[in-house]
XYZ file of C-alpha atoms in Angstrom:
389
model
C 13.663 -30.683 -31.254
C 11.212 -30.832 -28.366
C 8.962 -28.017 -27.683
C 8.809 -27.962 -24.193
C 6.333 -25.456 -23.853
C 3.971 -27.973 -25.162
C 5.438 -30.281 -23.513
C 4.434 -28.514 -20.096
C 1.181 -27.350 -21.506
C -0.146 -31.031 -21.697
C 0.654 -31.452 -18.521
C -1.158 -28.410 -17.000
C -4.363 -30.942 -15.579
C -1.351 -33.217 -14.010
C -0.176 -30.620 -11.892
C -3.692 -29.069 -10.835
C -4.697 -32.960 -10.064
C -1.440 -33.015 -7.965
C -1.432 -29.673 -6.185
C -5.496 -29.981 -5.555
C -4.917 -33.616 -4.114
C -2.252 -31.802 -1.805
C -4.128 -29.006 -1.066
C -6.970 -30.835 0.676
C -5.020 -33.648 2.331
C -2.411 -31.932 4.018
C -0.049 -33.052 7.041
C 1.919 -30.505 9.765
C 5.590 -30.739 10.012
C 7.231 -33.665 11.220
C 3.518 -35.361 10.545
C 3.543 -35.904 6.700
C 3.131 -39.622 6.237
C 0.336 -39.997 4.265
C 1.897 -36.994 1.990
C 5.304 -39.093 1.924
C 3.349 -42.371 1.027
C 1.554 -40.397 -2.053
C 4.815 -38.180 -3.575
C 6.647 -41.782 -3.137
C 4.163 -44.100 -5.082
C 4.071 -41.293 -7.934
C 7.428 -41.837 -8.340
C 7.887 -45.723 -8.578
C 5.985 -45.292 -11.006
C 8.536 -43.843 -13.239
C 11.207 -47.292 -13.738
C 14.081 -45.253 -14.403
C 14.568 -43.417 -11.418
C 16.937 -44.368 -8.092
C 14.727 -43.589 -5.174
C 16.097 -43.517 -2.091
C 13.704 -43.398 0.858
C 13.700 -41.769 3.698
C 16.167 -39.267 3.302
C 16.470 -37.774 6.887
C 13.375 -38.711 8.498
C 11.152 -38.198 5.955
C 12.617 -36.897 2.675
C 12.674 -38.308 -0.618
C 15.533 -38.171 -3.298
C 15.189 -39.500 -6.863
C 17.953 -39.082 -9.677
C 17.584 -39.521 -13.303
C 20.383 -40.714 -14.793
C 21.100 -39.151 -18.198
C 22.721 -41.237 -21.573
C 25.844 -38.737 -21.721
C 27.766 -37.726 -18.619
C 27.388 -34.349 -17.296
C 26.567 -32.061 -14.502
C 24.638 -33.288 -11.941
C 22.002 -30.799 -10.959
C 19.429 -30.975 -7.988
C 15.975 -29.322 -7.439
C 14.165 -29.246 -4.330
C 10.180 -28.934 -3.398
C 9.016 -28.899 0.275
C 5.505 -30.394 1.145
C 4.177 -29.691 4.781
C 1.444 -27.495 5.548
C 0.412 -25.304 8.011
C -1.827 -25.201 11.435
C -4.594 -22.852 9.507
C -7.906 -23.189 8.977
C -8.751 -23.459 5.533
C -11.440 -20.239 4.762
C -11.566 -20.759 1.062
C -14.958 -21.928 -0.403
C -13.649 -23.961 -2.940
C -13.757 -27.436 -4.265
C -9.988 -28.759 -3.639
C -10.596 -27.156 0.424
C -8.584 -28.517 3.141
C -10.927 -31.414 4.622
C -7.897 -31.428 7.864
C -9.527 -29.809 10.530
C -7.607 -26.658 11.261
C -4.361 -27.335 8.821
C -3.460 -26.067 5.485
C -1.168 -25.173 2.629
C -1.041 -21.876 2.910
C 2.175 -21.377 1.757
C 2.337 -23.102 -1.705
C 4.471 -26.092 -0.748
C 1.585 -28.239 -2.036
C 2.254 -26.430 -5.292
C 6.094 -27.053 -4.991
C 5.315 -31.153 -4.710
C 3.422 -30.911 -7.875
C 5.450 -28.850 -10.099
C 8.454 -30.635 -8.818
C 6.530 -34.376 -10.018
C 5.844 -33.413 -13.021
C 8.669 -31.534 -14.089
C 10.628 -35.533 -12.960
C 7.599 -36.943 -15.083
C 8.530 -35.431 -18.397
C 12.303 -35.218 -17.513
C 11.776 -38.918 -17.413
C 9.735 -39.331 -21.345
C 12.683 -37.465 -22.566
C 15.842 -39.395 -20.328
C 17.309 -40.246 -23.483
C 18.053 -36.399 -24.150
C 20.140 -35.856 -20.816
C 23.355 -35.028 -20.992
C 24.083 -35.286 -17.083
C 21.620 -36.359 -13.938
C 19.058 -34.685 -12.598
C 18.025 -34.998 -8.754
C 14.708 -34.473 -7.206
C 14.580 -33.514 -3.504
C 11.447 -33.750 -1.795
C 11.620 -32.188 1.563
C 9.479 -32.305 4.612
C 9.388 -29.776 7.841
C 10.147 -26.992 6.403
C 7.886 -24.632 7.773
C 8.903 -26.017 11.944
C 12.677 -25.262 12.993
C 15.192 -27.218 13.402
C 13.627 -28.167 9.610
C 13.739 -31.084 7.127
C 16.622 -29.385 4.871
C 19.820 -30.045 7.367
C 19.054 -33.578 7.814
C 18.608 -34.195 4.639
C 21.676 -32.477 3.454
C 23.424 -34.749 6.432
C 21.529 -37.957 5.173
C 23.266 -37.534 1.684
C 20.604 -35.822 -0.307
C 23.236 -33.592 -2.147
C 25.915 -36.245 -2.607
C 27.204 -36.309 -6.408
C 25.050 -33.084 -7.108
C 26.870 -30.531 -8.399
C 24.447 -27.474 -7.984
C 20.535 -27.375 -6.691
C 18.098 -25.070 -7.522
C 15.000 -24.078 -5.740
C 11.520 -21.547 -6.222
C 8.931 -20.204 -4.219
C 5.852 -19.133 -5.606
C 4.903 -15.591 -4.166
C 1.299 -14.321 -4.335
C 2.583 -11.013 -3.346
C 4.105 -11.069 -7.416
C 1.895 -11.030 -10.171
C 1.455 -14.299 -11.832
C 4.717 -15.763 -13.259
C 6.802 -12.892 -12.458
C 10.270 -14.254 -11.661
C 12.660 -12.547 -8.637
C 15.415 -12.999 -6.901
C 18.603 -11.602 -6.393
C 22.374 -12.020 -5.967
C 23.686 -12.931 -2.476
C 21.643 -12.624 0.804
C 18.321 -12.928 0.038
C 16.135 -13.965 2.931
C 17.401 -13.673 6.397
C 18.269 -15.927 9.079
C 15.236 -16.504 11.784
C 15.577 -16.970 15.214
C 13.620 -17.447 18.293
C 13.864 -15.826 21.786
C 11.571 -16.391 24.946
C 11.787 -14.634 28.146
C 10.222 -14.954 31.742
C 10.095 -12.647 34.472
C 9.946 -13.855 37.959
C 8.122 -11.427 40.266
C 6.007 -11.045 43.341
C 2.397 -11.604 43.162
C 0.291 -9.524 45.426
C -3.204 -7.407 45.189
C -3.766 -5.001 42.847
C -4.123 -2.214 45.328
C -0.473 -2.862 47.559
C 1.645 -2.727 44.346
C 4.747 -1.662 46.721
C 4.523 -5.187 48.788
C 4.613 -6.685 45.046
C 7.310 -6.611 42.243
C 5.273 -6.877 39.563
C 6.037 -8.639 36.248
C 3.658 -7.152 33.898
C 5.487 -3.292 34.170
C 9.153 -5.140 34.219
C 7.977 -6.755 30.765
C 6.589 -3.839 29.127
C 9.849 -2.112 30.201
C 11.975 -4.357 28.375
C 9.650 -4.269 25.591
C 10.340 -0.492 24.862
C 13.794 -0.679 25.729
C 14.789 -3.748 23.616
C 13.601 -1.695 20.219
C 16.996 0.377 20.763
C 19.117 -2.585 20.184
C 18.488 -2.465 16.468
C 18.799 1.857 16.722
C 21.351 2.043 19.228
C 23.755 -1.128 19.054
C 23.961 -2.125 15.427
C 25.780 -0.200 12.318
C 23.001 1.795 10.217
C 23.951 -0.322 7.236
C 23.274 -3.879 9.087
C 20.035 -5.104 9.222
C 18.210 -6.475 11.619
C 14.383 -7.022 12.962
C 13.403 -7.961 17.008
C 9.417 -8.433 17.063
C 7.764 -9.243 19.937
C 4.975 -11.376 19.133
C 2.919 -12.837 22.376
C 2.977 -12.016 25.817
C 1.403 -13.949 28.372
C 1.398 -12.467 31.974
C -2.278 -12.375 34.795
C -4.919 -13.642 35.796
C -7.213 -10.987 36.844
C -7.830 -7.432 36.726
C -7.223 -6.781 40.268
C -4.108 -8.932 40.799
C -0.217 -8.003 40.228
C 0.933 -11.322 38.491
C 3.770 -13.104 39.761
C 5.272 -14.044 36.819
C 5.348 -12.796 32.801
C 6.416 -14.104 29.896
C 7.443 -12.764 26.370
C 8.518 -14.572 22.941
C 9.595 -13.122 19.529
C 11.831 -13.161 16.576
C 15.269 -11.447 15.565
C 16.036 -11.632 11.603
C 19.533 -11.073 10.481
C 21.785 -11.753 7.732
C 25.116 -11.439 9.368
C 26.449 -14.028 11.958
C 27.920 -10.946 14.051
C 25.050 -8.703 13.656
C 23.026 -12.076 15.258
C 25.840 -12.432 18.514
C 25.575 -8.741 19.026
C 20.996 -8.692 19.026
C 21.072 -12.252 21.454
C 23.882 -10.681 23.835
C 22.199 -7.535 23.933
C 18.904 -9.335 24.618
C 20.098 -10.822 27.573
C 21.812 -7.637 28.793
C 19.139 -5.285 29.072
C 16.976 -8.156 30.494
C 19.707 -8.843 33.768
C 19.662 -4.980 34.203
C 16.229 -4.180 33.861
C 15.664 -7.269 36.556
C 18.330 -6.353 38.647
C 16.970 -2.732 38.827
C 13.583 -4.111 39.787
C 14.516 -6.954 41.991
C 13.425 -9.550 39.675
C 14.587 -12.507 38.280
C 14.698 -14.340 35.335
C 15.073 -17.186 32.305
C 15.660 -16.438 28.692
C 16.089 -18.620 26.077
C 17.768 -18.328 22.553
C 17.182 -20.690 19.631
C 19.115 -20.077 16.626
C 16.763 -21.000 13.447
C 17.817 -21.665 9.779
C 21.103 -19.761 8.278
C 20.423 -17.102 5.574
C 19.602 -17.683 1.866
C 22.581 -16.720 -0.124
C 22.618 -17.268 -3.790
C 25.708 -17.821 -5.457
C 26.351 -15.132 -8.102
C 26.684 -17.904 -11.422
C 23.417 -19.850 -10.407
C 21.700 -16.675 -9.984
C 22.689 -15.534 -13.251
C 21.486 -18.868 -14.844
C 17.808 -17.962 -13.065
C 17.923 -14.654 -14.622
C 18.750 -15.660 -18.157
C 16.045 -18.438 -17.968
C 13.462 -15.916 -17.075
C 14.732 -13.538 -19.962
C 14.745 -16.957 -22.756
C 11.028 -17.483 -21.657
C 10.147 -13.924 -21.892
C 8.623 -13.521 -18.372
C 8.765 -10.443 -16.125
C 12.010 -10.269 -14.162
C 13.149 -8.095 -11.289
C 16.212 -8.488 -8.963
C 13.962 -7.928 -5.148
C 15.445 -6.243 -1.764
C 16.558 -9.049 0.841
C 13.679 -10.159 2.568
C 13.171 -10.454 6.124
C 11.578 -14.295 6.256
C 13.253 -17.957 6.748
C 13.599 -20.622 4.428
C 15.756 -23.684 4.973
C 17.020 -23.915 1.597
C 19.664 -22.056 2.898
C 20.893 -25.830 4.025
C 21.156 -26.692 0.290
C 23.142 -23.148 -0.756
C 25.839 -23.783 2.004
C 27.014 -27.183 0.527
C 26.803 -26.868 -2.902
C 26.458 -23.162 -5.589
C 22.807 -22.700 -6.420
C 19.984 -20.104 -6.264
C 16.585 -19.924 -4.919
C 13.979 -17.721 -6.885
C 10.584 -16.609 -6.545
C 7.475 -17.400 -8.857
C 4.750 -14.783 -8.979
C 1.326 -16.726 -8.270
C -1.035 -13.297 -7.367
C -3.656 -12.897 -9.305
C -7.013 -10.888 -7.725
C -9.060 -12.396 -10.484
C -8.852 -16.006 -9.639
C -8.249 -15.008 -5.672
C -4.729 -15.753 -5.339
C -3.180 -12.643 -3.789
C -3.735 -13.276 0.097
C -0.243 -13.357 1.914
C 1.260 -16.553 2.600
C 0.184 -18.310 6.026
C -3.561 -16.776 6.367
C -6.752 -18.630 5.950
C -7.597 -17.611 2.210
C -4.223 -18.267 0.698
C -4.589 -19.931 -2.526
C -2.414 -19.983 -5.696
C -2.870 -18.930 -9.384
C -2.442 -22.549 -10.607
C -1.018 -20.977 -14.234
C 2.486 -20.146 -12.003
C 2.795 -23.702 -12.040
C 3.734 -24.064 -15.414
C 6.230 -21.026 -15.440
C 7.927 -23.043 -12.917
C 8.487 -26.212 -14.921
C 9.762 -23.909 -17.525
C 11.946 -22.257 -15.510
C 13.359 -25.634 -14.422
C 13.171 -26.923 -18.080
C 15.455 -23.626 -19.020
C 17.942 -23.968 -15.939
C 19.010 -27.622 -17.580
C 19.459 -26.392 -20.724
C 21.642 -23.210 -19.857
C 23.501 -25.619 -17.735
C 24.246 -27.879 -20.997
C 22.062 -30.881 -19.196
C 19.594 -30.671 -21.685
């Protein structure tokens, strides 16, 4: 019987090699050639994997066919960084100019190789297939994940499984939760077409700059005013750009923010609503406008089985465990959990002695390498509770 603890544990300096290569060559979104080039030549090295290449525009799928028939069972990893400067002062630091992983994806890619790499010493113990998804774009709507899913990454997989490692979570911590767990976010800019004049005739003007900061205060009662208590839902307003000088009324303004929902109706009621108080606040000052609504990636819902599976792995390797609230980000996995059951979880990777525990997407991100290995395990455990193993 195959101790796959050991198993993982020998192959601890594989993934920091992997993750560390990552982590100071990384690409944006829609810009990861060189990181598609690397991930893919890792894997022919492995001769019994199908590859298939690209997958969407950039993706990667590779399936391991087991001896036995069986479930066919898909994991994903993402690997694009992020337009951040790298702060750290460490040895594997970004040497891109102003882009980083700063949101563990480079940590994903390297679990996720590995974890294929010892699938593939013991293929002769599978008792199904196991796919490999390797995703690009997910941090830049519209996202690598729909594509891919249209491109046939999920074809013959019968359920796909996905983590996240969280430095906001101790160090291989495992959560998630049943159903909705990370909400759907979408994208909303607005300009306000006024009359420019000088600073001291404000009534020969219509200025811009007070009909923004009025819809500004008056947009927060959407979420108190419009929407059931029990719904939830988020509008942030996150830049504003309106002026030129001190002295001058501008012209024009312009706003752009964020609404995060879970429900589809909760989402028509915010955008309608948006657009509503924007045509009567203009109207009322004599103003026109544009606005603009971009719907981003669907929410995260974990299907009840898979998401017991995740727990009971997390229990059979004795780790910390905790069903979470739903969370107010994005993730495109939600792609993967609309076409076939699965579950996406969360891998604690904060630790303050080894520096991990900055939030994800700022300048001193980093992760406790050790979640890493939890990770494999957990994947190691999800093929054996679903009999592929």
């Amino acid at each position: 019987m195959v101790n796959w603890k050991e198993e993982v544990d020998k192959k601890f300096d594989r993934l920091v090699d992997i993750r560390r290569y990552m982590h100071k060559n990384p690409e944006l979104s829609y810009h990861e050639e060189k990181t598609h080039d690397f991930i893919l030549s890792e894997l022919k090295k492995l001769d019994k994997l199908e590859i298939k290449a690209p997958v969407g525009e950039r993706g990667i799928v590779a399936k391991l066919k087991g001896n036995e028939p069986g479930q066919t069972i898909a994991f994903r990893a993402d690997f694009d960084a992020l337009p951040i400067q790298d702060e750290k002062d460490v040895p594997y630091k970004s040497t891109v100019d102003g882009v980083m992983h700063a949101c563990g994806h480079d940590g994903h890619t390297a679990t996720l190789l590995t974890f294929c790499e010892i699938l593939h010493e013991h293929q002769h113990l599978l008792k199904g297939n196991v796919v490999f998804i390797f995703q690009y774009a997910e941090e830049l709507s519209p996202g690598g994940a729909s594509p891919m899913v249209d491109d046939g990454a999920l074809e013959g997989v019968d359920k796909v499984y996905g983590n996240h490692f969280w430095s906001g979570h101790e160090t291989s911590s495992i959560k998630t939760r049943p159903n909705e767990m990370m909400a759907s976010p979408d994208y909303f800019e607005v300009t306000i077409q006024g009359k420019g004049g000088h600073g001291a005739k404000p009534h020969t003007s219509i200025d811009s700059i007070v009909i923004v900061a009025e819809y500004i205060s008056s947009i927060q009662k959407i979420i108190s005013r419009n929407l059931d208590p029990i719904d939830r839902g988020v509008i942030t307003v996150g830049k504003v750009d309106a002026g030129t000088a001190f002295n001058v009324i501008s012209d024009t303004a312009t706003l752009a923010g964020t609404v995060r929902t879970f429900k589809p109706e909760v989402k028509d009621t915010i955008e309608a609503e948006l657009e509503r108080v924007l045509k009567g606040i203009c109207l009322a000052n004599n103003a026109t406008y544009d606005f603009e609504y971009r719907r981003g990636y669907p929410t995260v819902v974990n299907h009840e089985e898979q998401y017991e599976v995740v727990k009971e792995a997390a229990e059979r390797l004795d780790l910390t465990y905790e069903d979470i609230p739903p969370m107010m980000i994005g993730e495109d996995f939600s792609y993967y959990l609309l076409n076939r059951p699965g579950c996406f979880f969360l891998t604690g990777s904060g630790n303050e002695d080894k520096g991990s525990t900055a939030p994800h997407h700022h300048p001193m991100f980093d992760l406790d390498e050790e979640a890493m290995k939890t990770t494999t395990q957990m994947f190691i455990q999800v093929l054996e509770i679903e009999g592929v193993l």
